[in-house]
Coordinates of C-alpha atoms and ligand atoms in Angstrom, one line a residue:
M1 CA -97.2 -3.5 153.3
T2 CA -95.8 -6.8 154.4
R3 CA -96.4 -10.3 153.2
R4 CA -96.0 -13.6 155.1
S5 CA -94.7 -15.6 152.1
P6 CA -91.2 -15.2 150.8
D7 CA -90.6 -13.7 147.5
S8 CA -91.0 -16.6 145.0
C9 CA -90.4 -15.0 141.6
P10 CA -89.0 -17.7 139.4
G11 CA -85.9 -17.9 137.6
V12 CA -83.9 -20.5 135.5
L13 CA -82.6 -22.1 138.7
R14 CA -85.9 -21.9 140.6
L15 CA -88.8 -22.8 138.5
H16 CA -92.4 -22.0 139.4
E17 CA -94.9 -24.8 139.6
A18 CA -97.6 -23.6 137.4
A19 CA -100.7 -25.3 136.8
D20 CA -99.5 -26.5 133.4
G21 CA -96.0 -27.5 134.6
P22 CA -92.8 -26.0 135.5
L23 CA -92.2 -22.3 134.3
A24 CA -88.8 -20.8 133.9
R25 CA -88.3 -17.0 133.6
I26 CA -85.1 -16.0 131.9
R27 CA -83.8 -12.3 132.6
V28 CA -82.8 -10.3 129.7
P29 CA -81.2 -7.0 130.9
G30 CA -82.0 -4.2 128.7
G31 CA -84.0 -6.5 126.5
R32 CA -81.2 -7.2 124.2
L33 CA -80.8 -10.5 122.6
E34 CA -78.0 -11.7 120.1
P35 CA -79.0 -13.9 117.3
A36 CA -77.3 -17.0 118.8
Q37 CA -79.1 -16.4 122.1
L38 CA -82.5 -16.1 120.4
Q39 CA -81.7 -19.3 118.5
A40 CA -80.9 -21.0 121.8
L41 CA -84.0 -19.9 123.2
A42 CA -86.0 -21.2 120.3
D43 CA -84.3 -24.5 120.5
A44 CA -85.0 -24.8 124.2
A45 CA -88.6 -23.9 123.8
R46 CA -89.1 -26.6 121.3
D47 CA -86.8 -29.3 123.0
V48 CA -87.6 -28.7 126.7
G49 CA -90.6 -26.3 126.8
D50 CA -94.1 -26.1 125.3
G51 CA -92.7 -24.7 122.0
N52 CA -93.3 -21.1 122.7
L53 CA -91.3 -18.1 124.2
E54 CA -93.6 -15.8 126.5
L55 CA -92.5 -12.3 126.3
T56 CA -93.1 -10.8 129.8
S57 CA -94.1 -7.2 130.9
R58 CA -90.5 -6.5 131.9
G59 CA -88.8 -7.5 128.7
N60 CA -87.9 -11.0 129.9
I61 CA -88.7 -14.4 128.5
Q62 CA -90.7 -17.3 130.1
L63 CA -90.7 -21.0 129.0
R64 CA -93.7 -23.1 130.1
Q65 CA -93.8 -26.9 130.9
V66 CA -90.1 -27.3 131.2
R67 CA -89.3 -31.0 131.2
D68 CA -85.5 -30.8 132.1
A69 CA -84.3 -27.7 134.0
D70 CA -80.6 -28.8 134.1
E71 CA -80.6 -29.0 130.5
L72 CA -82.4 -25.7 130.1
A73 CA -79.6 -24.1 132.5
A74 CA -76.9 -25.6 130.6
R75 CA -78.1 -24.3 127.2
L76 CA -78.7 -20.7 128.5
D77 CA -75.2 -20.7 130.3
A78 CA -73.6 -21.7 127.0
V79 CA -74.9 -18.6 125.3
G80 CA -74.4 -16.1 128.2
L81 CA -78.1 -16.0 129.3
L82 CA -77.1 -17.3 132.8
P83 CA -74.1 -15.4 133.6
S84 CA -74.6 -15.5 137.4
R85 CA -76.2 -18.2 139.4
S86 CA -76.4 -16.1 142.6
H87 CA -77.9 -13.0 140.9
E88 CA -80.0 -14.4 138.2
R89 CA -83.5 -13.2 139.5
V90 CA -82.3 -9.8 140.4
R91 CA -81.2 -8.9 137.0
N92 CA -84.5 -7.0 136.2
I93 CA -83.4 -4.1 134.0
V94 CA -85.4 -2.4 131.5
A95 CA -84.2 0.2 129.3
S96 CA -85.7 2.3 126.3
P97 CA -85.8 -0.1 123.5
L98 CA -84.9 2.4 120.7
S99 CA -82.2 4.1 122.8
G100 CA -79.1 5.0 121.0
R101 CA -80.8 4.2 117.5
V102 CA -83.9 6.3 117.2
G103 CA -84.3 9.6 119.2
G104 CA -84.0 10.1 123.0
W105 CA -81.7 12.4 124.8
A106 CA -79.1 9.8 125.5
D107 CA -77.9 6.3 124.7
V108 CA -78.6 4.2 127.9
T109 CA -77.8 0.8 126.3
G110 CA -74.3 0.8 127.6
L111 CA -75.4 2.1 131.1
A112 CA -77.9 -0.9 131.0
S113 CA -74.9 -3.4 130.5
H114 CA -72.7 -1.6 133.0
L115 CA -75.5 -1.8 135.6
D116 CA -75.8 -5.6 135.0
E117 CA -72.1 -6.2 135.2
R118 CA -71.9 -4.3 138.5
L119 CA -75.1 -5.6 140.0
Q120 CA -73.6 -9.2 139.4
A121 CA -70.4 -8.2 140.9
D122 CA -72.1 -7.0 144.3
P123 CA -72.6 -10.0 146.5
A124 CA -75.0 -8.1 149.0
L125 CA -77.4 -7.3 146.0
A126 CA -78.2 -10.9 145.4
E127 CA -80.5 -10.6 148.2
L128 CA -82.7 -8.0 146.4
P129 CA -86.2 -9.3 146.0
G130 CA -86.8 -10.7 142.4
R131 CA -89.6 -8.2 141.9
V132 CA -87.4 -5.1 142.0
L133 CA -87.2 -3.4 138.7
F134 CA -84.4 -1.0 137.4
T135 CA -85.3 1.4 134.6
L136 CA -83.1 3.3 132.3
D137 CA -85.1 5.8 130.2
D138 CA -83.3 7.8 127.5
G139 CA -85.7 10.7 128.1
R140 CA -88.6 9.7 125.7
G141 CA -90.5 8.7 128.8
D142 CA -91.3 5.2 127.8
V143 CA -89.9 3.0 130.6
T144 CA -89.9 5.6 133.6
T145 CA -93.6 5.2 133.4
L146 CA -93.4 1.4 134.2
R147 CA -93.1 2.5 137.8
G148 CA -90.0 0.6 138.6
D149 CA -88.2 0.8 141.9
I150 CA -84.9 2.4 140.8
G151 CA -83.9 4.0 137.9
I152 CA -82.6 7.1 135.8
H153 CA -84.3 9.2 133.2
A154 CA -82.3 11.4 130.8
V155 CA -83.1 15.1 131.0
A156 CA -80.3 16.3 128.8
D157 CA -77.3 15.0 126.9
D158 CA -75.5 14.0 130.0
E159 CA -77.8 14.6 132.8
F160 CA -80.1 12.0 134.5
A161 CA -82.8 12.3 137.0
L162 CA -82.7 9.6 139.6
V163 CA -86.1 8.0 139.8
L164 CA -87.2 6.1 142.9
A165 CA -90.5 4.2 142.9
G166 CA -91.4 5.7 139.7
V167 CA -91.0 9.3 141.1
D168 CA -88.4 12.0 140.1
T169 CA -86.2 12.5 143.3
G170 CA -84.9 15.9 142.1
V171 CA -81.4 14.3 142.2
R172 CA -79.4 14.9 139.0
V173 CA -76.3 12.8 138.0
N174 CA -74.2 12.5 134.9
A175 CA -73.4 9.3 133.0
S176 CA -70.4 8.3 134.9
E177 CA -72.3 8.7 138.2
A178 CA -75.5 6.9 137.1
V179 CA -74.8 3.4 137.9
D180 CA -73.1 4.1 141.3
V181 CA -76.3 6.2 142.3
M182 CA -78.7 3.3 141.4
L183 CA -76.6 0.7 143.2
A184 CA -76.5 3.0 146.2
A185 CA -80.2 3.3 146.1
A186 CA -80.6 -0.6 145.9
H187 CA -78.2 -0.9 149.1
G188 CA -80.5 1.7 150.7
F189 CA -83.7 -0.3 149.8
L190 CA -81.9 -3.5 151.4
D191 CA -80.9 -1.7 154.4
L192 CA -84.8 -0.4 154.9
R193 CA -86.0 -3.8 154.3
G194 CA -83.7 -5.5 157.0
D195 CA -83.3 -9.1 157.3
D196 CA -87.0 -10.0 157.0
A197 CA -86.9 -12.0 153.8
A198 CA -90.8 -12.1 154.0
G199 CA -91.1 -8.4 154.1
Q200 CA -91.5 -5.7 151.4
W201 CA -90.8 -6.6 147.8
R202 CA -91.1 -3.2 146.2
L203 CA -89.7 0.2 147.3
H204 CA -93.1 1.8 147.2
E205 CA -94.4 -0.6 149.8
I206 CA -92.2 0.9 152.4
D207 CA -93.5 4.1 153.8
G208 CA -90.9 6.9 153.7
A209 CA -88.5 4.8 151.7
V210 CA -87.7 7.3 149.1
E211 CA -86.9 10.0 151.4
S212 CA -85.0 7.7 153.6
I213 CA -82.8 6.6 150.7
I214 CA -82.0 10.0 149.4
E215 CA -80.6 10.9 152.8
T216 CA -78.1 8.1 152.4
L217 CA -76.8 9.1 149.1
E218 CA -73.8 11.3 148.2
H219 CA -76.2 13.3 145.9
S220 CA -78.9 15.7 147.1
P221 CA -82.0 16.9 145.4
V222 CA -81.0 20.0 143.2
T223 CA -84.2 20.7 141.5
E224 CA -88.0 20.6 141.6
P225 CA -89.0 17.0 140.7
L226 CA -90.3 16.5 137.1
K227 CA -93.8 14.7 136.8
F228 CA -93.6 11.7 134.3
G229 CA -97.1 11.0 132.7
A230 CA -98.2 7.8 131.5
T231 CA -97.3 7.0 128.1
H232 CA -98.2 4.0 125.6
Q233 CA -95.5 4.1 123.0
I234 CA -95.1 0.7 121.6
P235 CA -92.5 1.1 118.8
I236 CA -94.3 -0.5 115.8
G237 CA -93.4 -0.8 112.2
W238 CA -90.6 0.9 110.1
L239 CA -88.3 3.1 112.3
D240 CA -85.5 5.1 110.7
Q241 CA -82.5 4.8 112.8
D242 CA -80.4 7.9 113.2
N243 CA -77.3 6.4 111.6
G244 CA -79.3 5.7 108.3
L245 CA -80.3 1.9 109.0
V246 CA -83.7 0.7 109.9
S247 CA -85.3 -0.8 113.1
L248 CA -88.5 -2.7 112.7
G249 CA -91.0 -2.7 115.7
A250 CA -93.1 -5.9 115.7
G251 CA -96.0 -6.7 118.1
V252 CA -96.4 -10.3 119.1
P253 CA -100.0 -11.2 119.8
L254 CA -100.7 -11.8 123.6
G255 CA -96.6 -12.0 124.0
T256 CA -96.6 -15.5 122.7
L257 CA -93.6 -16.0 120.3
P258 CA -93.6 -19.5 118.6
A259 CA -90.2 -21.1 118.5
R260 CA -90.5 -21.4 114.6
T261 CA -91.0 -17.7 114.4
A262 CA -88.1 -17.1 117.0
E263 CA -85.8 -19.1 114.6
F264 CA -86.7 -16.8 111.8
L265 CA -85.8 -13.7 113.9
A266 CA -82.6 -15.3 115.0
A267 CA -81.7 -15.9 111.3
I268 CA -82.0 -12.1 110.4
D269 CA -78.7 -12.0 112.4
R270 CA -79.3 -8.6 114.0
P271 CA -79.6 -7.7 117.6
I272 CA -83.2 -8.0 118.8
F273 CA -84.7 -6.0 121.6
L274 CA -87.4 -7.3 123.8
T275 CA -89.8 -4.5 125.0
P276 CA -91.8 -4.1 128.1
W277 CA -95.0 -4.1 126.0
R278 CA -94.4 -7.7 124.8
S279 CA -93.1 -6.7 121.5
I280 CA -89.6 -6.9 119.9
V281 CA -87.5 -4.3 117.9
I282 CA -85.2 -5.8 115.3
T283 CA -82.5 -3.4 114.7
D284 CA -79.5 -2.4 112.3
L285 CA -81.3 -3.4 108.9
D286 CA -80.7 -2.1 105.6
E287 CA -83.8 -1.0 103.8
G288 CA -84.0 -4.0 101.4
P289 CA -83.6 -6.6 104.0
A290 CA -86.1 -4.7 106.3
E291 CA -88.7 -5.0 103.6
T292 CA -88.1 -8.8 103.2
V293 CA -88.3 -9.2 106.9
V294 CA -91.8 -7.6 107.0
R295 CA -92.9 -9.8 104.1
V296 CA -91.8 -12.9 105.8
L297 CA -92.7 -12.3 109.4
A298 CA -96.1 -10.5 108.9
P299 CA -97.7 -13.8 107.5
M300 CA -96.3 -15.7 110.6
G301 CA -98.4 -13.3 112.9
M302 CA -96.0 -10.6 113.7
V303 CA -97.7 -7.3 113.9
F304 CA -96.1 -4.4 112.1
D305 CA -99.4 -2.2 111.8
A306 CA -99.6 0.4 114.3
N307 CA -103.4 0.2 114.1
S308 CA -103.8 -3.5 114.8
P309 CA -106.1 -4.4 117.6
W310 CA -103.7 -6.8 118.8
L311 CA -101.7 -3.8 120.2
E312 CA -104.5 -2.8 122.4
V313 CA -104.7 -6.5 124.2
S314 CA -102.7 -8.1 127.0
A315 CA -103.8 -10.9 129.1
C316 CA -102.5 -12.9 132.1
A317 CA -101.7 -16.6 131.9
G318 CA -105.2 -17.8 132.6
Q319 CA -106.3 -21.4 132.4
P320 CA -104.7 -23.9 132.0
G321 CA -101.5 -22.1 133.0
C322 CA -102.5 -20.7 136.4
A323 CA -104.4 -22.6 138.9
K324 CA -106.3 -19.3 140.1
A325 CA -107.7 -18.6 136.8
L326 CA -111.6 -18.8 136.4
S327 CA -111.3 -18.9 132.6
D328 CA -109.1 -19.4 129.4
V329 CA -108.5 -15.7 129.3
R330 CA -105.8 -15.9 126.5
G331 CA -108.2 -18.1 124.2
E332 CA -111.1 -15.9 124.9
A333 CA -109.1 -12.6 124.4
D334 CA -107.8 -14.1 121.2
A335 CA -111.4 -14.8 119.9
A336 CA -112.5 -11.2 120.8
V337 CA -109.5 -9.8 118.5
E338 CA -110.2 -12.4 115.7
S339 CA -114.1 -11.7 115.8
G340 CA -113.6 -7.8 115.5
R341 CA -114.8 -7.3 119.2
V342 CA -111.6 -5.4 120.1
Q343 CA -111.4 -2.1 118.6
V344 CA -108.7 0.5 118.2
G345 CA -109.5 4.1 119.7
A346 CA -110.7 5.8 122.6
P347 CA -111.8 3.5 125.6
K348 CA -115.3 2.1 125.2
S349 CA -117.0 -1.0 126.6
V350 CA -120.1 -2.5 127.5
A351 CA -120.2 -2.4 131.2
G352 CA -121.6 -5.1 133.5
E353 CA -121.0 -8.3 135.5
D354 CA -120.9 -11.9 134.2
I355 CA -120.9 -11.0 130.5
P356 CA -120.4 -14.1 128.4
A357 CA -116.9 -14.1 126.8
D358 CA -118.1 -13.9 123.3
E359 CA -120.0 -10.8 124.2
V360 CA -117.2 -8.8 125.7
E361 CA -116.6 -5.8 123.3
V362 CA -114.0 -3.3 124.4
A363 CA -112.3 -0.5 122.6
G364 CA -108.9 0.8 123.6
R365 CA -106.1 -0.6 125.7
Q366 CA -107.5 -3.5 127.7
H367 CA -106.1 -6.2 130.0
W368 CA -107.8 -9.6 130.4
S369 CA -107.2 -11.3 133.8
G370 CA -108.3 -14.7 135.1
C371 CA -108.9 -13.4 138.6
E372 CA -108.8 -10.3 140.6
R373 CA -105.0 -10.3 140.9
R374 CA -104.6 -8.8 137.3
C375 CA -101.2 -10.2 136.8
G376 CA -99.1 -8.3 134.2
R377 CA -101.6 -5.4 133.9
P378 CA -99.8 -2.5 132.2
P379 CA -99.8 0.8 133.9
G380 CA -101.8 3.8 132.8
P381 CA -105.3 4.0 131.6
V382 CA -106.6 0.3 130.8
T383 CA -109.8 -1.2 130.7
D384 CA -109.9 -4.4 132.9
V385 CA -111.7 -7.4 131.7
I386 CA -111.8 -9.8 134.7
A387 CA -113.0 -13.4 134.7
T388 CA -116.0 -14.0 137.1
G389 CA -116.3 -17.6 136.2
P390 CA -116.0 -20.0 133.4
S391 CA -116.2 -17.8 130.2
T392 CA -117.9 -14.9 132.0
Y393 CA -116.3 -11.7 132.6
R394 CA -116.8 -8.4 134.4
V395 CA -115.6 -5.1 132.6
D396 CA -114.3 -2.2 134.7
P397 CA -113.8 1.2 133.0
P398 CA -110.3 2.5 132.5
T399 CA -108.2 3.6 135.7
T400 CA -104.8 4.6 136.0
Ligands
SF4_501 S1 -104.5 -12.7 137.3 FE1 -105.1 -14.5 138.4 S2 -105.6 -16.1 137.0 FE2 -104.2 -14.5 136.0 S3 -102.0 -15.3 136.2 FE3 -102.6 -14.0 138.0 S4 -103.3 -15.3 139.6 FE4 -103.4 -16.4 137.6

């Protein structure tokens, strides 16, 4: 697949002109935010944005209606959220959010930081398309199934599968080799892509790319590839850490985190992890403070109940944020949850074309889109609710 237009992924230094104003995307490698960084994001959202932080399906943050891009860049730079001007858009690194704290074969948090540093130190890799995604899965199978471009997946304490285009290559490396092999694969992708900046943005878009890249690596396949099934493991609620402390997983309805709520999160003064499921994990809490956090944040709309219908629903920007949107999908998805038309459980829906928004009723995982592009649709079996006009929808049964 080739495209005529160049990769136009937004960043902090290159904003996207959305229908509701300039949009900035801030990369958060590994999803980890320190309290001061979250506070700076909350301040920026309130002072130069629309007052909200948008969580993305890659564990990044977006600010909408940015009024002063220079001021935003300066604020992010001051707290380490813009460490490289040349590489800012290529730092798309998702890691298992509970890694090193709750379960998993290996702790990949250090590898995520190391990969980010090495990526930034490699001038050629600034040319990677902004859509390329690195995944570091600690073995639980939560982020490999996002179908990233280049990744590792722990299969033992110190053994990782190299995963390309979401597929196990049969190559195995240890922790000390993992970053090197991912960077080598990234160079291989750039070489295959050539100088045509309007070419392929993702590894799976190049026929035979995985096989070609494997041939260039120092490592060869040594085993039959594993198959990674789609999973839906949003970490929600009380999570006992392996070291006796507590993590709290919290859903964020439709991924929109008000600046005021972000300030409360920053005040907890613990590392926060953004997940690719538009939720967060608050880490390293003692039990008493963890109980207080739930009591304070649940009334503010954060979701600590694993059976909440909010966890079944995602939505694209829709109107008024996207010019292509045929309807206000976020408002209408919100209304569907609030009126009990989104149910938890096995997929079930009223099928049909041009269903009025207030009659759409779907059980199970569902993604609401303002047009056929279905931006931000999660992988796996998901019912599509697609706008066909102002406040009318088509419901497509789940597909993978
Ligand atoms: S799915 Fe369509 S309407 Fe929604 S954000 Fe993407 S392009 Fe816009």
